CSV table of N, CA, C and O in Angstrom, one decimal:
chain,number,residue,atom,x,y,z
A,1,MET,N,36.8,55.8,-9.4
A,1,MET,CA,36.7,54.4,-8.7
A,1,MET,C,36.1,53.3,-9.3
A,1,MET,O,35.0,53.2,-9.6
A,2,GLU,N,36.8,52.2,-8.9
A,2,GLU,CA,36.2,50.9,-9.5
A,2,GLU,C,35.1,50.6,-8.6
A,2,GLU,O,35.2,50.5,-7.2
A,3,GLU,N,34.0,49.6,-9.1
A,3,GLU,CA,33.1,49.2,-8.2
A,3,GLU,C,33.7,47.8,-7.9
A,3,GLU,O,34.4,47.0,-8.6
A,4,PRO,N,33.3,47.3,-6.5
A,4,PRO,CA,33.9,46.1,-6.1
A,4,PRO,C,33.1,45.0,-6.7
A,4,PRO,O,32.0,44.9,-7.2
A,5,ILE,N,33.8,43.9,-6.9
A,5,ILE,CA,33.1,42.8,-7.5
A,5,ILE,C,32.2,41.7,-6.7
A,5,ILE,O,32.8,41.4,-5.5
A,6,LYS,N,31.2,41.6,-7.1
A,6,LYS,CA,30.1,40.8,-6.1
A,6,LYS,C,30.3,39.4,-6.2
A,6,LYS,O,30.7,38.8,-7.6
A,7,LYS,N,30.8,38.5,-5.2
A,7,LYS,CA,30.8,37.3,-5.4
A,7,LYS,C,29.4,36.6,-5.5
A,7,LYS,O,28.4,37.0,-4.7
A,8,LYS,N,29.6,35.5,-6.5
A,8,LYS,CA,28.1,35.1,-6.5
A,8,LYS,C,28.2,33.6,-5.5
A,8,LYS,O,29.0,32.7,-6.0
A,9,ASN,N,27.3,33.6,-4.6
A,9,ASN,CA,27.4,32.5,-3.6
A,9,ASN,C,26.1,31.6,-4.1
A,9,ASN,O,25.2,31.2,-3.1
A,10,ASN,N,26.0,31.0,-4.8
A,10,ASN,CA,24.9,30.0,-5.4
A,10,ASN,C,25.2,28.8,-5.2
A,10,ASN,O,24.0,28.1,-5.4
A,11,GLY,N,26.3,28.4,-4.7
A,11,GLY,CA,26.8,26.9,-4.7
A,11,GLY,C,25.7,26.2,-3.3
A,11,GLY,O,25.3,25.2,-3.6
A,12,CYS,N,25.6,27.0,-2.4
A,12,CYS,CA,24.9,26.5,-1.3
A,12,CYS,C,23.5,26.4,-1.5
A,12,CYS,O,22.7,25.4,-1.3
A,13,LEU,N,22.7,27.3,-2.3
A,13,LEU,CA,21.4,27.2,-2.7
A,13,LEU,C,21.0,26.0,-3.7
A,13,LEU,O,20.0,25.2,-3.7
A,14,PHE,N,22.2,26.1,-4.5
A,14,PHE,CA,22.0,24.8,-5.5
A,14,PHE,C,22.2,23.5,-4.9
A,14,PHE,O,21.5,22.6,-5.4
A,15,SER,N,23.0,23.1,-3.8
A,15,SER,CA,23.2,22.2,-3.4
A,15,SER,C,21.7,21.7,-2.8
A,15,SER,O,21.6,20.4,-2.6
A,16,ILE,N,21.2,22.6,-1.9
A,16,ILE,CA,19.9,22.5,-1.2
A,16,ILE,C,18.8,22.1,-2.1
A,16,ILE,O,18.0,20.9,-2.0
A,17,ILE,N,18.9,22.9,-3.5
A,17,ILE,CA,17.7,22.5,-4.3
A,17,ILE,C,18.2,21.0,-4.8
A,17,ILE,O,17.1,20.1,-4.8
A,18,MET,N,19.1,20.6,-4.9
A,18,MET,CA,19.5,19.3,-5.7
A,18,MET,C,19.0,18.1,-4.5
A,18,MET,O,18.6,17.1,-5.1
A,19,ILE,N,19.2,18.4,-3.2
A,19,ILE,CA,18.9,17.3,-2.3
A,19,ILE,C,17.6,17.4,-2.0
A,19,ILE,O,17.0,16.0,-1.9
A,20,VAL,N,17.0,18.3,-2.1
A,20,VAL,CA,15.1,18.2,-2.3
A,20,VAL,C,14.8,17.7,-3.3
A,20,VAL,O,14.2,16.6,-3.2
A,21,LEU,N,15.4,17.6,-4.6
A,21,LEU,CA,14.9,17.2,-5.7
A,21,LEU,C,15.1,15.4,-5.6
A,21,LEU,O,14.2,14.8,-6.1
A,22,ILE,N,16.3,15.0,-5.3
A,22,ILE,CA,16.7,13.6,-5.3
A,22,ILE,C,16.0,13.0,-4.1
A,22,ILE,O,15.4,11.8,-4.3
A,23,GLY,N,15.9,13.7,-3.2
A,23,GLY,CA,14.8,13.0,-1.8
A,23,GLY,C,13.3,13.0,-2.3
A,23,GLY,O,12.7,11.7,-2.3
A,24,PHE,N,12.9,13.8,-3.3
A,24,PHE,CA,11.7,13.6,-3.9
A,24,PHE,C,11.3,12.4,-4.8
A,24,PHE,O,10.4,11.8,-5.0
A,25,VAL,N,12.4,12.3,-5.6
A,25,VAL,CA,12.5,11.3,-6.8
A,25,VAL,C,12.4,9.9,-5.9
A,25,VAL,O,11.9,9.0,-6.3
A,26,ILE,N,13.3,9.9,-5.0
A,26,ILE,CA,13.3,8.6,-4.2
A,26,ILE,C,12.2,8.2,-3.4
A,26,ILE,O,11.8,7.1,-3.7
A,27,PHE,N,11.6,9.2,-2.8
A,27,PHE,CA,10.1,8.8,-2.1
A,27,PHE,C,9.2,8.8,-3.1
A,27,PHE,O,8.2,7.9,-2.9
A,28,SER,N,9.2,9.5,-4.1
A,28,SER,CA,8.1,9.1,-5.1
A,28,SER,C,8.3,7.6,-5.7
A,28,SER,O,7.2,6.9,-6.1
A,29,SER,N,9.2,7.3,-6.0
A,29,SER,CA,9.7,6.1,-6.5
A,29,SER,C,9.0,4.6,-5.6
A,29,SER,O,8.6,3.9,-6.1
A,30,LYS,N,9.2,5.0,-4.5
A,30,LYS,CA,8.8,4.0,-3.5
A,30,LYS,C,7.2,3.6,-3.4
A,30,LYS,O,6.6,2.7,-3.3
A,31,ASP,N,6.4,4.9,-3.5
A,31,ASP,CA,5.1,4.8,-3.8
A,31,ASP,C,4.7,3.9,-4.9
A,31,ASP,O,3.5,3.1,-4.9
A,32,ASN,N,5.4,4.2,-5.9
A,32,ASN,CA,5.0,3.5,-7.1
A,32,ASN,C,5.3,2.1,-7.0
A,32,ASN,O,4.6,1.1,-7.7
A,33,ASP,N,6.3,1.4,-6.5
A,33,ASP,CA,6.7,0.2,-6.3
A,33,ASP,C,5.7,-0.6,-5.4
A,33,ASP,O,5.5,-1.6,-5.9
A,34,SER,N,5.3,0.0,-4.6
A,34,SER,CA,4.1,-0.7,-3.6
A,34,SER,C,2.9,-0.9,-4.4
A,34,SER,O,2.1,-2.0,-4.2
A,35,SER,N,2.6,0.3,-5.2
A,35,SER,CA,1.2,0.0,-5.8
A,35,SER,C,1.3,-0.7,-7.2
A,35,SER,O,0.3,-1.1,-7.5
A,36,SER,N,2.4,-0.9,-7.6
A,36,SER,CA,2.5,-1.5,-8.9
A,36,SER,C,2.1,-3.1,-8.7
A,36,SER,O,1.7,-4.0,-9.9
A,37,ASN,N,2.2,-3.7,-7.6
A,37,ASN,CA,2.0,-5.2,-7.5
A,37,ASN,C,0.6,-5.3,-7.5
A,37,ASN,O,-0.1,-6.4,-7.5
A,38,ASN,N,-0.2,-4.0,-7.1
A,38,ASN,CA,-1.6,-4.3,-7.0
A,38,ASN,C,-2.4,-4.3,-8.4
A,38,ASN,O,-1.7,-3.8,-9.4
A,39,SER,N,-3.6,-4.7,-8.7
A,39,SER,CA,-4.0,-4.6,-9.9
A,39,SER,C,-5.6,-4.2,-10.0
A,39,SER,O,-6.1,-4.4,-8.9
A,40,TYR,N,-6.1,-3.3,-10.9
A,40,TYR,CA,-7.3,-2.7,-11.1
A,40,TYR,C,-8.5,-3.5,-11.3
A,40,TYR,O,-8.2,-4.1,-12.5
A,41,VAL,N,-9.5,-3.8,-10.8
A,41,VAL,CA,-10.6,-4.5,-11.4
A,41,VAL,C,-11.5,-3.7,-12.1
A,41,VAL,O,-12.0,-2.9,-11.2
A,42,LYS,N,-12.1,-3.7,-13.2
A,42,LYS,CA,-12.9,-3.1,-13.7
A,42,LYS,C,-14.2,-3.5,-13.4
A,42,LYS,O,-14.4,-4.5,-13.1
A,43,PRO,N,-15.4,-2.4,-13.3
A,43,PRO,CA,-16.7,-2.8,-12.8
A,43,PRO,C,-17.3,-3.5,-13.9
A,43,PRO,O,-17.2,-3.8,-14.9
A,44,TYR,N,-18.0,-4.6,-13.2
A,44,TYR,CA,-19.0,-5.7,-14.1
A,44,TYR,C,-20.0,-6.2,-13.5
A,44,TYR,O,-20.1,-5.9,-12.4
A,45,HIS,N,-20.8,-6.6,-14.4
A,45,HIS,CA,-22.0,-7.4,-13.9
A,45,HIS,C,-21.9,-8.7,-13.5
A,45,HIS,O,-21.1,-9.6,-14.7
A,46,THR,N,-22.3,-9.3,-12.7
A,46,THR,CA,-22.4,-10.9,-12.1
A,46,THR,C,-23.3,-11.6,-13.2
A,46,THR,O,-24.2,-10.7,-13.8
A,47,ARG,N,-23.1,-12.9,-13.1
A,47,ARG,CA,-24.4,-13.8,-13.7
A,47,ARG,C,-25.8,-13.4,-13.3
A,47,ARG,O,-26.6,-13.5,-14.3
A,48,THR,N,-25.7,-13.0,-12.0
A,48,THR,CA,-27.3,-12.8,-11.6
A,48,THR,C,-27.6,-11.4,-12.0
A,48,THR,O,-28.9,-11.1,-11.7
A,49,GLY,N,-26.8,-10.5,-12.6
A,49,GLY,CA,-27.2,-9.2,-12.9
A,49,GLY,C,-26.7,-8.1,-11.7
A,49,GLY,O,-27.0,-7.0,-11.9
A,50,LYS,N,-26.1,-8.7,-10.6
A,50,LYS,CA,-25.5,-7.7,-9.8
A,50,LYS,C,-24.5,-7.0,-10.2
A,50,LYS,O,-23.3,-7.3,-11.0
A,51,PHE,N,-24.3,-5.6,-9.9
A,51,PHE,CA,-23.1,-4.7,-10.4
A,51,PHE,C,-22.3,-4.6,-9.3
A,51,PHE,O,-22.4,-4.8,-8.3
A,52,VAL,N,-20.9,-5.0,-9.9
A,52,VAL,CA,-19.8,-4.8,-8.9
A,52,VAL,C,-18.9,-3.6,-9.3
A,52,VAL,O,-18.6,-3.5,-10.4
A,53,LYS,N,-18.9,-2.7,-8.2
A,53,LYS,CA,-18.1,-1.6,-8.8
A,53,LYS,C,-16.7,-2.1,-8.9
A,53,LYS,O,-15.7,-3.0,-8.7
A,54,GLY,N,-15.5,-1.2,-9.5
A,54,GLY,CA,-14.4,-1.1,-9.7
A,54,GLY,C,-13.5,-1.2,-8.8
A,54,GLY,O,-13.9,-0.4,-7.6
A,55,HIS,N,-12.4,-2.0,-8.2
A,55,HIS,CA,-11.7,-2.1,-7.0
A,55,HIS,C,-10.3,-2.5,-7.7
A,55,HIS,O,-10.0,-2.9,-8.6
A,56,VAL,N,-9.6,-2.1,-6.4
A,56,VAL,CA,-8.2,-2.5,-6.4
A,56,VAL,C,-8.0,-3.9,-5.7
A,56,VAL,O,-8.3,-4.2,-4.9
A,57,ARG,N,-7.3,-4.8,-6.6
A,57,ARG,CA,-7.3,-6.4,-5.9
A,57,ARG,C,-5.5,-6.2,-5.3
A,57,ARG,O,-4.7,-5.9,-6.1
A,58,LYS,N,-5.5,-6.5,-4.2
A,58,LYS,CA,-4.1,-6.6,-3.6
A,58,LYS,C,-3.5,-7.9,-3.9
A,58,LYS,O,-4.3,-8.8,-4.3
A,59,SER,N,-2.0,-7.6,-4.3
A,59,SER,CA,-1.4,-8.9,-4.7
A,59,SER,C,-1.4,-9.8,-3.6
A,59,SER,O,-1.2,-9.7,-2.2
A,60,VAL,N,-1.2,-11.2,-3.9
A,60,VAL,CA,-1.3,-12.0,-3.1
A,60,VAL,C,0.2,-12.9,-3.1
A,60,VAL,O,0.7,-13.2,-4.2
A,61,SER,N,0.8,-13.1,-1.8
A,61,SER,CA,2.1,-13.7,-1.9
A,61,SER,C,2.0,-15.3,-2.0
A,61,SER,O,0.9,-15.8,-1.7
A,62,THR,N,2.9,-15.5,-3.1
A,62,THR,CA,2.6,-16.9,-3.6
A,62,THR,C,3.7,-18.1,-2.7
A,62,THR,O,3.9,-19.2,-3.1
A,63,SER,N,4.6,-17.2,-1.7
A,63,SER,CA,5.7,-18.1,-1.2
A,63,SER,C,4.9,-19.4,-0.2
A,63,SER,O,3.8,-19.0,0.4
A,64,PRO,N,5.8,-20.5,-0.1
A,64,PRO,CA,5.3,-21.6,0.5
A,64,PRO,C,5.1,-21.1,1.9
A,64,PRO,O,4.0,-21.6,2.7
A,65,ASN,N,5.7,-20.3,2.6
A,65,ASN,CA,5.2,-19.9,4.1
A,65,ASN,C,4.2,-19.2,4.2
A,65,ASN,O,3.3,-19.0,5.0
A,66,ALA,N,3.8,-18.3,3.3
A,66,ALA,CA,2.6,-17.4,3.2
A,66,ALA,C,1.2,-18.4,3.0
A,66,ALA,O,0.5,-18.0,3.6
A,67,LEU,N,1.4,-19.3,2.1
A,67,LEU,CA,0.2,-20.2,2.0
A,67,LEU,C,0.2,-21.2,3.2
A,67,LEU,O,-1.0,-21.3,3.6
A,68,LYS,N,1.1,-21.4,4.1
A,68,LYS,CA,1.0,-22.4,5.1
A,68,LYS,C,0.3,-21.5,6.3
A,68,LYS,O,-0.5,-22.1,6.9
A,69,LYS,N,0.9,-20.1,6.3
A,69,LYS,CA,0.3,-19.1,7.2
A,69,LYS,C,-1.2,-19.0,7.2
A,69,LYS,O,-2.0,-19.0,8.1
A,70,ARG,N,-1.5,-18.8,5.9
A,70,ARG,CA,-3.0,-18.4,5.4
A,70,ARG,C,-3.7,-19.6,5.9
A,70,ARG,O,-4.9,-19.5,6.5
A,71,ASN,N,-3.4,-20.9,5.5
A,71,ASN,CA,-4.1,-22.1,5.8
A,71,ASN,C,-4.4,-22.2,7.1
A,71,ASN,O,-5.4,-22.7,7.9
A,72,TYR,N,-3.2,-22.1,7.9
A,72,TYR,CA,-3.3,-22.1,9.5
A,72,TYR,C,-4.2,-21.4,10.2
A,72,TYR,O,-5.0,-21.3,11.1
A,73,SER,N,-4.2,-19.7,9.6
A,73,SER,CA,-5.2,-18.9,10.1
A,73,SER,C,-6.7,-19.5,10.0
A,73,SER,O,-7.3,-19.1,10.7
A,74,LYS,N,-7.0,-19.8,8.7
A,74,LYS,CA,-8.1,-20.3,8.3
A,74,LYS,C,-8.6,-21.4,9.5
A,74,LYS,O,-9.9,-21.1,10.1
A,75,GLY,N,-7.8,-22.6,9.5
A,75,GLY,CA,-8.2,-23.4,10.4
A,75,GLY,C,-8.5,-23.0,11.8
A,75,GLY,O,-9.2,-23.3,12.7
A,76,TYR,N,-7.4,-21.9,12.5
A,76,TYR,CA,-7.6,-21.3,13.5
A,76,TYR,C,-9.0,-20.7,14.0
A,76,TYR,O,-9.6,-20.9,15.1
A,77,TYR,N,-9.2,-19.9,13.1
A,77,TYR,CA,-10.5,-19.3,13.3
A,77,TYR,C,-11.8,-20.2,13.1
A,77,TYR,O,-12.8,-19.8,13.8
A,78,TYR,N,-11.5,-21.1,12.3
A,78,TYR,CA,-12.6,-22.2,12.3
A,78,TYR,C,-12.9,-22.8,14.0
A,78,TYR,O,-13.7,-23.2,14.0
A,79,ARG,N,-11.7,-23.5,14.2
A,79,ARG,CA,-11.8,-23.9,15.4
A,79,ARG,C,-12.2,-23.0,16.7
A,79,ARG,O,-12.7,-23.8,17.7
A,80,ASN,N,-12.0,-21.8,16.6
A,80,ASN,CA,-12.5,-21.0,17.6
A,80,ASN,C,-13.4,-19.9,17.6
A,80,ASN,O,-13.5,-18.6,17.7
A,81,LYS,N,-14.1,-20.4,16.8
A,81,LYS,CA,-15.4,-19.8,16.4
A,81,LYS,C,-16.3,-19.0,17.2
A,81,LYS,O,-16.6,-17.8,17.4
A,82,TYR,N,-16.2,-19.7,18.6
A,82,TYR,CA,-17.0,-19.0,19.7
A,82,TYR,C,-16.4,-17.9,20.4
A,82,TYR,O,-17.0,-17.3,21.1
A,83,ARG,N,-15.1,-17.8,20.1
A,83,ARG,CA,-14.3,-16.5,20.8
A,83,ARG,C,-14.9,-15.3,19.9
A,83,ARG,O,-14.9,-14.0,20.3
A,84,TYR,N,-15.3,-15.4,18.7
A,84,TYR,CA,-15.5,-14.3,17.7
A,84,TYR,C,-16.9,-13.9,17.4
A,84,TYR,O,-17.2,-12.8,16.8
A,85,ARG,N,-17.8,-15.0,18.1
A,85,ARG,CA,-19.3,-14.6,17.8
A,85,ARG,C,-19.8,-13.3,18.6
A,85,ARG,O,-19.4,-13.2,19.9
A,86,LYS,N,-20.7,-12.6,18.3
A,86,LYS,CA,-21.2,-11.7,18.9
A,86,LYS,C,-22.4,-12.0,20.2
A,86,LYS,O,-23.0,-12.9,19.7
A,87,THR,N,-22.5,-11.6,21.2
A,87,THR,CA,-23.4,-12.0,22.3
A,87,THR,C,-24.5,-11.5,22.0
A,87,THR,O,-24.4,-9.9,21.7
A,88,LYS,N,-25.4,-12.3,22.4
A,88,LYS,CA,-26.7,-11.5,22.0
A,88,LYS,C,-27.4,-10.8,23.6
A,88,LYS,O,-27.0,-11.5,24.7
A,89,LYS,N,-27.9,-9.7,23.4
A,89,LYS,CA,-28.2,-8.9,24.6
A,89,LYS,C,-29.8,-9.5,24.7
A,89,LYS,O,-30.4,-9.2,23.9
A,90,ASP,N,-30.3,-9.9,26.2
A,90,ASP,CA,-31.6,-10.2,26.3
A,90,ASP,C,-32.3,-8.8,26.4
A,90,ASP,O,-32.1,-7.9,27.1
């Protein structure tokens, strides 16, 4: 008697693995895009001798609307200082 031929059903497993790999590549590339706009500042000493740790400096938008909103925000908080002061407890 002849042995029955086994069917290889690897198509479903292969497609699941490919979907997972493609999803991983897409999500990992989004993380790199957002961090690429930031810049790392190396640790340094100021003129007075104070040590400043290394840190990540976030990118700043240079669009005209962002600049206008930033200036308005500064003025708003300057005009309404009394709202944000801590009250003294007696």
